[in-house]
Amino acid sequence: MIRAVRSLSPSPDIPGRRRLSGRTSWLIAVVTVVAALVGVPPAFGDGGVQYPGPSGTFTDDDGSIHEENIEAIVVAGITKGCGKNLYCPGDEITRAQVASFLDRALQLPATGTDFFSDDDGSIHEAAINRIAAAGITQGCDTDLYCPAEKLNRGQMAALLARALPGLSPATKDYFTDDDGSTHEANINVLAENGITEGCDTGLYCPKKRVRRSAMASFLARALDLAPDRPPAVSPWRLELVLGRIQGGTTDLQAPAGDDRLFLVTKDGLIRIISDGAFLPEPFLDLSETVLDGGPEEGLLGLAFHPDFDTNRKFYVFYTDANGPDGHSRVYEYLADAADPDRADPSTARHIITFEQRPTSATHKGGQLQFGDDGLLYIAVGDGGGSRDPFEHGENPQTELGTIVRIDVDVDPGADPAYGIPPGNPFADGREGLPEVWAYGLRNPWRFSFDGEHIYIGDVGHLAAEEVNVADASLAGINYGWDTMEGTACYEPPVDCDRDQLFIPQIAYSHDVGVAVIGGYVYRGTAIPEMVGRYFYADFVGGWIRTFLYEDGRVTEHYDWSRSVELSRFVWSFGVDGHGEMYVLARYDVWKVVPN
């Protein structure tokens, strides 16, 4: 998770550097081991976000010799700058700030020990304690860390050398101005390993204060990080399809190859958009059946059967106005045999009901998707209530806080109206409900499949939002709520057991957004540059981001809010029958089109 760091610092170090064979592979191995111990993935390429455009992520580092390295530590999730569009490269860093940089870079494990008395209440206190527990610092004096003290280049060398104990030892004395310094040995180690070339010929300037720009170069070289350069101009933009839609939007789907768009409205309608306009009559009207009371209640999801062209089947998820308040139901319907632009209400067949809390109008989930296996996957929220009061999230004995997987291709008269896939993790019903496929989720408002992966945007609680990318063939994954929120411990707040939990690839703090909106991987043909990129958004943050996930890593993680105009907050995403993507604002539908 990325948190803001106020001010850090440049030294005259230049970006060119030498490399020693074997150092990079050793470092990656060490950080991977540390990450495994604390239950999080290595920080390389995971979590940072960049802003496309001629200025890159920040506007105040343009032309700096450190700019590439600043972008590199953004990609690694080590910094998000000092303010809006700013990195403050000339600011001198303090000992407290460098602790946070190192903590994020190395993903150090939590500790319950308070090492120093003079950092109490500091926003950097936890990071200071973690680098102390790791043996990177012993403070500045007995029981003191001196967090406000400015850091010099000699001290920077000592911290990095301790943080990376596997660096090759120095074979010579590189500089003349550090002779007799307590940091001389560490300075030579950094030079030997290509992390520094000094400040001038034969000089290191050990007493010179470190600035944020030079800090970026030190870290980028030490961790062998490199930036993904965002495009200078966005290859896509948003084009309005329809606006001022009554009832509010929740979902947009279409059968494969179909030119029509089926828009789901929160108040209970499915309407067909054809040639940029609604057909006069709705495809299906469930307004008398759907409870559209709370902010997360209503007609929430639509999925067409993979064989819709021949069997005419489709499925809806809604909160029910005619039963116990708050319960959610999934029904099957058939398109009218005589009129493909209308559904036949008489064909309604109840599939499954989720008994969610009648006193809560939130955390319903609602997404329906068919996987490549032909099975129906259903996202169900934990039922609401602050802090998961009934411990639904990690309890597979309830369908709340899960993704359910069922087989709807059963005899029409079967009761229940679905079968249990034998590959479900609790198919025998002994340790969990047979319907449960994955659990440990809070409110998986939107999820989607792309080839062998499932992408899940899970709305967070008080601190973090997350996006999970998992192998779609793996059943029984515990996504961690409420032991974790994002990548951090939640209950308990420290020293939680994460060994068997899935760690999200993307987790961001509520500094930048409060309600993640999961999307889709773009597989259309109109924008070749975006093929394979996953789109997601934040309803409160008001931005859209994309990333590429391949070889188990997040790369090209870009925030498009400075390049693409967003006139409305994003509520959901949709995909048409040809793989082109749509963005749903609360009352508008926008299409992602070439720029």
XYZ file of C-alpha atoms in Angstrom:
595
model
C 0.000 0.000 0.000
C 1.336 3.425 -0.923
C 1.323 6.261 1.609
C 2.397 9.845 1.141
C 5.877 10.836 2.266
C 6.506 14.504 2.927
C 9.854 15.700 1.610
C 13.045 13.674 0.906
C 16.290 14.680 -1.150
C 19.148 15.397 -4.186
C 22.765 14.825 -3.945
C 25.125 15.234 -6.846
C 25.065 11.490 -7.591
C 24.565 10.994 -11.312
C 22.355 8.319 -12.872
C 25.066 6.428 -14.761
C 26.361 3.399 -12.872
C 28.288 0.158 -13.089
C 26.824 -3.257 -12.323
C 28.416 -6.302 -10.767
C 27.287 -9.670 -12.067
C 25.222 -11.634 -9.570
C 24.249 -8.696 -7.332
C 20.807 -8.231 -8.862
C 19.802 -11.874 -8.687
C 21.038 -12.068 -5.074
C 19.029 -8.991 -4.072
C 15.848 -10.217 -5.718
C 16.243 -13.537 -3.936
C 16.712 -11.805 -0.554
C 13.712 -9.511 -0.981
C 11.615 -12.443 -2.197
C 12.511 -14.406 0.937
C 11.668 -11.420 3.152
C 8.382 -10.996 1.280
C 7.516 -14.648 1.745
C 8.111 -14.360 5.476
C 5.730 -11.440 5.846
C 3.121 -12.781 3.436
C 3.433 -10.171 0.692
C 4.838 -10.315 -2.837
C 8.112 -8.600 -3.735
C 7.701 -4.893 -4.263
C 9.229 -4.860 -7.751
C 6.639 -3.393 -10.133
C 3.685 -3.980 -7.799
C 1.672 -1.108 -6.416
C 3.188 2.013 -7.990
C 1.125 4.045 -10.448
C 2.315 6.498 -13.093
C 0.591 9.323 -14.929
C 0.868 9.303 -18.731
C 1.835 12.560 -20.361
C 4.933 14.553 -21.294
C 5.754 15.186 -17.636
C 5.395 11.602 -16.480
C 4.117 11.177 -12.947
C 5.423 14.482 -11.613
C 5.802 17.935 -13.135
C 8.610 19.256 -10.941
C 11.308 16.736 -11.899
C 11.253 17.358 -15.657
C 14.781 17.493 -17.012
C 16.332 16.236 -13.778
C 19.121 13.665 -14.144
C 17.210 11.693 -11.512
C 13.844 11.691 -13.325
C 14.127 8.126 -14.629
C 14.967 6.839 -11.161
C 12.120 8.809 -9.608
C 9.746 7.106 -12.065
C 11.333 3.757 -11.166
C 10.529 4.073 -7.465
C 6.990 5.149 -8.377
C 6.546 1.909 -10.321
C 7.806 -0.051 -7.308
C 5.223 1.589 -5.037
C 7.895 3.279 -2.921
C 6.612 6.839 -3.367
C 3.639 8.770 -4.639
C 5.293 12.165 -4.250
C 4.950 15.069 -1.859
C 1.758 16.602 -3.232
C -0.509 16.749 -6.260
C 1.657 16.084 -9.355
C 4.779 16.903 -7.313
C 7.813 14.982 -6.062
C 9.738 17.910 -4.452
C 13.101 16.644 -5.748
C 15.095 19.430 -4.104
C 13.818 18.852 -0.575
C 16.332 17.482 1.906
C 15.205 14.270 3.574
C 15.053 13.541 7.262
C 15.974 10.349 9.061
C 12.262 9.661 9.584
C 11.460 9.953 5.902
C 14.276 7.672 4.800
C 12.907 5.047 7.191
C 9.600 5.086 5.306
C 11.353 4.872 1.940
C 13.399 1.870 3.037
C 10.400 0.230 4.696
C 8.358 0.422 1.501
C 11.263 -0.636 -0.684
C 11.993 -3.769 1.346
C 8.414 -4.574 2.491
C 9.662 -5.217 6.026
C 7.572 -7.276 8.466
C 5.633 -5.623 11.289
C 7.086 -5.516 14.776
C 5.481 -4.962 18.159
C 8.623 -3.393 19.643
C 8.932 0.362 20.174
C 12.667 1.061 19.868
C 12.884 4.829 20.386
C 11.229 7.475 22.560
C 11.598 10.517 20.301
C 9.469 9.305 17.384
C 6.245 8.708 19.341
C 3.267 9.944 17.345
C 5.261 10.393 14.141
C 3.626 9.137 10.936
C 6.959 7.381 10.316
C 7.122 5.648 13.704
C 6.065 2.213 12.430
C 8.619 2.357 9.609
C 11.367 3.452 12.022
C 10.594 0.511 14.287
C 10.615 -1.895 11.352
C 14.043 -0.813 10.081
C 15.347 -1.004 13.655
C 13.975 -4.533 14.035
C 15.688 -5.456 10.750
C 19.044 -4.217 12.061
C 19.264 -1.353 9.573
C 19.529 1.328 12.256
C 20.451 1.587 15.935
C 19.314 5.200 16.194
C 21.379 8.293 16.858
C 21.850 7.823 20.621
C 20.543 5.755 23.507
C 16.779 5.331 23.024
C 16.793 8.055 20.355
C 16.364 8.045 16.573
C 16.503 11.829 15.888
C 13.695 11.621 13.294
C 13.789 15.309 12.302
C 17.536 15.335 11.692
C 18.543 15.768 8.047
C 20.332 12.786 6.499
C 23.746 13.096 4.885
C 25.330 10.959 2.165
C 27.575 9.107 4.570
C 24.617 8.049 6.694
C 22.737 7.047 3.544
C 25.583 4.702 2.622
C 25.491 3.077 6.059
C 21.722 2.505 5.933
C 21.828 0.966 2.458
C 24.800 -1.259 3.252
C 23.011 -2.628 6.319
C 19.755 -3.040 4.414
C 21.539 -5.094 1.722
C 24.022 -7.263 3.606
C 24.803 -9.452 0.582
C 26.564 -6.716 -1.394
C 30.051 -7.564 -2.597
C 32.829 -6.281 -0.310
C 34.946 -3.365 -1.477
C 38.236 -4.158 -3.185
C 39.690 -0.655 -3.016
C 39.326 2.840 -1.587
C 37.205 4.822 -4.073
C 37.163 8.333 -2.603
C 39.572 10.685 -0.854
C 37.151 12.829 1.144
C 35.772 10.040 3.339
C 39.083 8.878 4.817
C 38.669 8.280 8.536
C 34.883 8.570 8.357
C 32.875 5.993 10.325
C 30.984 5.410 7.067
C 34.034 4.922 4.827
C 33.694 1.141 4.571
C 30.009 1.361 3.662
C 30.653 4.088 1.093
C 33.233 1.883 -0.601
C 30.792 -1.040 -0.623
C 28.199 1.083 -2.440
C 30.795 2.197 -4.972
C 32.031 -1.369 -5.494
C 28.478 -2.458 -6.296
C 27.709 0.369 -8.698
C 25.235 2.128 -6.422
C 27.216 5.379 -6.362
C 29.926 7.075 -8.391
C 30.336 9.901 -5.904
C 29.683 13.592 -6.273
C 32.754 14.484 -8.330
C 36.029 12.934 -9.483
C 37.478 11.077 -6.503
C 34.946 12.604 -4.119
C 31.843 11.289 -2.336
C 30.823 14.380 -0.294
C 29.845 12.308 2.774
C 28.614 15.286 4.804
C 26.409 16.672 2.041
C 22.718 16.321 2.777
C 20.661 13.923 0.685
C 17.749 15.240 -1.323
C 14.642 13.433 -2.512
C 15.926 13.191 -6.084
C 19.215 11.550 -5.054
C 17.308 9.279 -2.666
C 15.418 7.963 -5.695
C 18.667 7.227 -7.519
C 20.207 5.491 -4.509
C 17.182 3.218 -4.167
C 16.708 2.574 -7.874
C 20.327 1.497 -8.250
C 20.376 -0.527 -5.052
C 17.208 -2.413 -6.006
C 17.926 -2.468 -9.741
C 14.624 -0.780 -10.557
C 13.669 0.667 -13.916
C 10.588 2.673 -14.950
C 7.897 1.795 -17.457
C 7.577 4.991 -19.432
C 3.933 6.019 -19.788
C 2.763 7.179 -23.228
C 2.939 10.906 -23.827
C -0.602 10.927 -25.261
C -3.435 8.658 -24.186
C -4.373 6.144 -26.898
C -7.986 6.189 -25.659
C -10.700 8.581 -24.596
C -14.314 8.410 -23.441
C -17.194 9.054 -25.832
C -20.714 9.571 -24.488
C -23.209 6.933 -25.624
C -26.217 7.974 -23.545
C -26.684 10.393 -20.666
C -29.249 11.339 -18.016
C -30.429 7.754 -17.645
C -33.284 7.412 -15.202
C -32.925 4.823 -12.475
C -29.128 4.816 -12.459
C -26.798 2.334 -14.169
C -25.281 -0.804 -12.634
C -24.163 -3.147 -15.436
C -23.809 -3.427 -19.206
C -23.472 -6.719 -21.055
C -24.101 -8.303 -24.441
C -24.085 -11.817 -25.877
C -20.940 -12.638 -27.868
C -21.101 -11.166 -31.363
C -24.281 -9.179 -30.668
C -24.393 -5.536 -31.761
C -26.919 -4.577 -29.089
C -26.035 -3.250 -25.642
C -28.052 -4.472 -22.654
C -27.974 -1.810 -19.944
C -29.020 -2.704 -16.399
C -30.554 0.066 -14.300
C -30.558 0.049 -10.533
C -34.346 0.476 -10.337
C -35.022 -2.840 -12.071
C -34.928 -2.463 -15.862
C -32.827 -4.043 -18.567
C -32.916 -1.761 -21.598
C -31.451 -2.314 -25.052
C -29.297 0.407 -26.592
C -29.246 0.181 -30.381
C -27.643 2.780 -32.654
C -27.075 5.100 -29.694
C -30.640 5.124 -28.396
C -32.916 3.050 -26.165
C -35.499 0.828 -27.800
C -39.001 2.014 -26.848
C -39.747 -0.923 -24.547
C -37.424 -2.471 -21.951
C -35.999 -5.923 -22.548
C -37.139 -6.865 -19.023
C -38.985 -4.878 -16.366
C -38.394 -6.064 -12.781
C -39.180 -2.742 -11.126
C -42.019 -4.255 -9.065
C -39.725 -7.024 -7.839
C -36.472 -5.185 -7.186
C -35.721 -3.401 -3.917
C -33.977 -0.178 -4.878
C -33.721 1.358 -1.420
C -30.134 1.584 -0.240
C -27.096 2.767 -2.185
C -25.994 -0.800 -2.989
C -29.412 -2.349 -3.511
C -31.255 -2.849 -6.783
C -30.875 -4.844 -9.977
C -27.119 -5.317 -9.795
C -25.949 -7.920 -12.300
C -26.646 -9.565 -15.671
C -25.007 -12.505 -17.426
C -25.889 -14.211 -20.695
C -25.500 -17.957 -20.935
C -22.575 -18.941 -23.206
C -25.177 -20.668 -25.462
C -27.624 -17.765 -25.387
C -27.979 -17.813 -29.179
C -29.556 -21.249 -28.981
C -31.050 -21.566 -25.468
C -32.050 -17.885 -24.934
C -31.059 -18.065 -21.228
C -29.785 -15.148 -19.171
C -29.399 -14.502 -15.423
C -29.997 -11.537 -13.121
C -28.978 -10.669 -9.547
C -31.161 -8.339 -7.507
C -32.211 -7.421 -3.987
C -35.774 -8.580 -3.478
C -38.594 -6.176 -2.610
C -41.083 -8.952 -1.935
C -39.217 -11.076 0.588
C -37.171 -10.424 3.733
C -35.588 -7.005 3.376
C -31.997 -7.287 2.189
C -32.076 -10.780 0.687
C -30.566 -11.121 -2.773
C -31.744 -13.521 -5.447
C -30.524 -14.883 -8.754
C -33.113 -15.740 -11.388
C -32.972 -17.265 -14.850
C -35.061 -15.874 -17.722
C -35.432 -16.645 -21.402
C -35.534 -14.185 -24.252
C -38.848 -14.224 -26.083
C -38.783 -16.769 -28.884
C -40.803 -14.469 -31.170
C -39.153 -11.140 -30.280
C -35.414 -11.181 -29.480
C -35.653 -7.633 -28.124
C -37.938 -8.730 -25.290
C -37.550 -11.229 -22.470
C -40.383 -13.552 -21.508
C -41.254 -12.801 -17.850
C -43.230 -16.030 -17.569
C -40.024 -18.064 -17.886
C -38.625 -16.822 -14.551
C -36.863 -19.620 -12.674
C -35.437 -19.060 -9.205
C -31.806 -20.218 -8.983
C -30.461 -19.232 -5.567
C -31.099 -16.821 -2.677
C -28.505 -15.191 -0.425
C -29.901 -14.345 3.005
C -28.212 -11.058 3.695
C -28.864 -8.944 6.776
C -32.204 -7.095 6.668
C -30.768 -4.118 8.571
C -27.961 -3.451 6.081
C -28.355 -1.985 2.611
C -24.681 -2.458 1.725
C -22.152 -5.104 0.713
C -24.431 -7.027 -1.630
C -21.892 -7.832 -4.331
C -23.991 -8.582 -7.389
C -21.684 -9.458 -10.292
C -22.522 -12.509 -12.429
C -20.003 -14.043 -14.830
C -19.706 -17.292 -16.730
C -16.208 -18.746 -16.666
C -14.492 -20.559 -19.508
C -15.632 -23.736 -17.747
C -19.263 -22.875 -18.518
C -20.121 -22.471 -14.841
C -21.858 -19.471 -13.285
C -19.828 -17.416 -10.788
C -21.651 -15.046 -8.429
C -20.072 -12.357 -6.220
C -21.712 -12.016 -2.807
C -20.763 -9.318 -0.288
C -20.298 -9.996 3.424
C -23.733 -8.562 4.178
C -22.669 -5.240 5.605
C -22.115 -3.969 9.093
C -18.937 -2.223 10.126
C -15.906 -4.469 10.657
C -17.685 -7.657 9.524
C -19.421 -8.078 12.919
C -20.661 -11.600 12.156
C -17.298 -12.822 10.790
C -18.775 -13.791 7.445
C -15.690 -12.957 5.389
C -13.489 -15.943 6.172
C -16.246 -18.368 7.062
C -16.913 -20.782 4.175
C -19.987 -22.041 6.036
C -21.833 -18.977 4.721
C -22.207 -17.715 1.165
C -21.663 -14.130 2.356
C -18.251 -12.685 1.557
C -17.646 -15.248 -1.200
C -17.673 -16.005 -4.862
C -20.132 -18.817 -5.459
C -19.743 -21.273 -8.366
C -22.685 -23.335 -9.565
C -23.735 -25.360 -12.620
C -27.005 -24.009 -14.052
C -27.153 -26.572 -16.878
C -29.377 -28.982 -14.992
C -32.829 -30.411 -15.605
C -35.384 -27.546 -15.623
C -37.363 -29.257 -12.889
C -34.391 -29.870 -10.595
C -34.529 -28.681 -7.004
C -32.281 -26.915 -6.301
C -32.065 -25.379 -9.759
C -28.334 -25.893 -10.009
C -25.662 -28.498 -9.557
C -22.485 -28.424 -7.469
C -19.338 -28.650 -9.613
C -17.198 -31.500 -8.270
C -14.160 -29.213 -8.303
C -15.643 -26.825 -5.750
C -13.406 -26.815 -2.642
C -16.221 -27.784 -0.245
C -18.274 -29.869 -2.664
C -18.851 -32.519 0.004
C -20.242 -29.896 2.414
C -18.089 -30.942 5.363
C -15.852 -27.893 5.847
C -17.856 -25.296 3.958
C -20.941 -24.778 1.829
C -20.789 -26.754 -1.423
C -21.572 -23.628 -3.470
C -18.570 -21.638 -2.183
C -15.673 -21.340 -4.646
C -13.631 -18.540 -2.976
C -14.044 -16.603 0.266
C -12.476 -13.924 2.485
C -14.049 -11.064 0.499
C -15.736 -7.927 1.816
C -17.687 -6.524 -1.124
C -16.509 -7.876 -4.491
C -18.707 -5.405 -6.358
C -17.127 -6.268 -9.705
C -14.988 -9.149 -10.948
C -14.157 -10.558 -14.383
C -12.297 -13.332 -16.144
C -9.559 -13.031 -18.720
C -8.149 -16.313 -19.981
C -6.541 -18.155 -17.088
C -7.006 -15.315 -14.576
C -9.791 -13.860 -12.465
C -9.621 -10.159 -11.518
C -11.516 -9.108 -8.373
C -12.004 -5.551 -7.152
C -12.860 -5.854 -3.448
C -14.149 -2.700 -1.753
C -12.262 -1.968 1.461
C -13.236 -0.803 4.932
C -11.382 2.070 6.624
C -7.898 2.040 5.154
C -7.374 0.307 1.803
C -8.889 -0.854 -1.489
C -7.603 -3.861 -3.376
C -7.475 -5.641 -6.723
C -6.703 -9.365 -6.736
C -5.495 -11.295 -9.782
C -5.611 -15.046 -9.257
C -5.370 -18.259 -11.222
C -8.947 -18.961 -12.294
C -8.353 -22.703 -12.030
C -7.641 -22.514 -8.279
C -10.611 -23.156 -6.008
C -10.755 -22.407 -2.290
C -8.699 -19.204 -2.191
C -9.060 -17.173 1.017
C -8.708 -13.489 0.061
C -8.134 -12.476 3.667
C -10.976 -10.244 4.888
C -11.135 -9.561 7.774
C -7.740 -10.831 8.927
C -6.374 -8.369 6.395
C -7.494 -5.188 4.703
C -5.426 -4.695 1.574
C -1.941 -5.979 2.381
C -2.048 -4.974 6.060
C -3.257 -6.813 9.130
C -6.726 -5.733 10.240
C -7.944 -8.211 12.851
C -5.627 -8.426 14.716
C -3.961 -5.145 13.695
C -0.424 -6.581 13.984
C 1.234 -9.984 13.713
C -1.675 -11.592 11.859
C -1.195 -15.010 10.275
C -1.104 -14.465 6.499
C 0.470 -17.745 5.492
C -2.674 -19.172 3.869
C -4.110 -15.876 2.617
C -4.033 -14.393 -0.871
C -2.146 -11.084 -1.016
C -3.614 -8.560 -3.492
C -1.406 -7.342 -6.312
C -2.835 -3.835 -6.017
C -3.660 -2.156 -2.715
C -4.051 1.590 -2.337
C -4.839 3.775 0.625
C -7.882 5.924 1.217
C -5.721 8.945 0.524
C -6.444 8.389 -3.180
C -9.750 6.502 -3.281
C -12.399 4.898 -1.099
C -14.392 2.465 -3.292
C -12.600 0.368 -5.905
C -14.594 -0.423 -9.044
C -13.305 -3.583 -10.700
C -13.372 -3.717 -14.480
C -12.196 -5.833 -17.371
C -9.133 -6.650 -19.405
C -9.507 -4.932 -22.757
C -9.778 -7.465 -25.597
C -11.357 -5.296 -28.268
C -9.830 -4.408 -31.634
C -10.345 -0.635 -31.779
C -7.391 0.294 -29.515
C -4.477 -2.125 -30.096
C -2.282 -0.266 -27.576
C -4.646 -1.196 -24.736
C -5.123 -4.891 -25.520
C -4.373 -6.976 -22.422
C -4.624 -4.025 -20.033
C -6.976 -4.277 -17.077
C -9.183 -1.249 -16.433
C -10.344 -0.357 -12.929
C -11.496 2.794 -11.163
C -12.434 4.326 -7.839
C -15.906 5.756 -7.356
C -14.803 8.389 -4.843
C -11.299 8.984 -6.207
C -12.708 9.888 -9.615
C -9.968 8.222 -11.682
C -9.424 5.306 -14.068
C -6.246 3.228 -13.954
C -4.915 0.360 -16.037
C -2.196 -2.225 -15.677
C -0.741 -5.160 -17.534
C -0.484 -8.442 -15.645
C 1.899 -10.985 -17.085
C 4.415 -13.473 -15.740
C 2.905 -12.989 -12.291
C 3.679 -9.257 -12.157
C 1.919 -5.931 -12.462
C 3.547 -3.605 -14.999
C 2.519 -0.479 -16.933
C 0.408 0.680 -13.999
C -0.936 4.018 -15.207
C -3.397 6.568 -13.843
C -5.163 8.270 -16.774
C -6.914 11.034 -14.847
C -4.654 13.735 -16.278
C -4.940 12.487 -19.852
C -8.589 11.408 -20.100
C -11.385 13.736 -19.058
C -13.738 12.167 -16.525
C -16.880 14.223 -16.123
C -18.608 11.706 -13.819
C -17.596 9.253 -11.116
C -17.276 5.680 -12.332
C -19.920 3.265 -11.032
C -19.184 0.168 -13.116
C -17.701 -1.140 -16.361
C -19.222 -3.122 -19.204
C -18.192 -5.006 -22.325
C -20.117 -5.376 -25.571
C -20.415 -8.397 -27.828
C -17.203 -7.512 -29.664
C -14.982 -6.968 -26.638
C -15.132 -3.164 -26.637
C -15.293 -1.547 -23.201
C -17.756 0.851 -21.604
C -17.616 3.000 -18.494
C -20.801 3.501 -16.499
C -21.193 6.677 -14.527
C -24.153 6.864 -12.191
C -26.509 8.115 -14.918
C -24.375 7.967 -18.081
C -22.824 5.396 -20.404
C -19.469 6.127 -22.015
C -17.538 4.076 -24.566
C -13.758 3.652 -24.526
C -12.715 4.705 -28.039
C -9.438 5.487 -29.856
C -8.080 8.945 -29.147
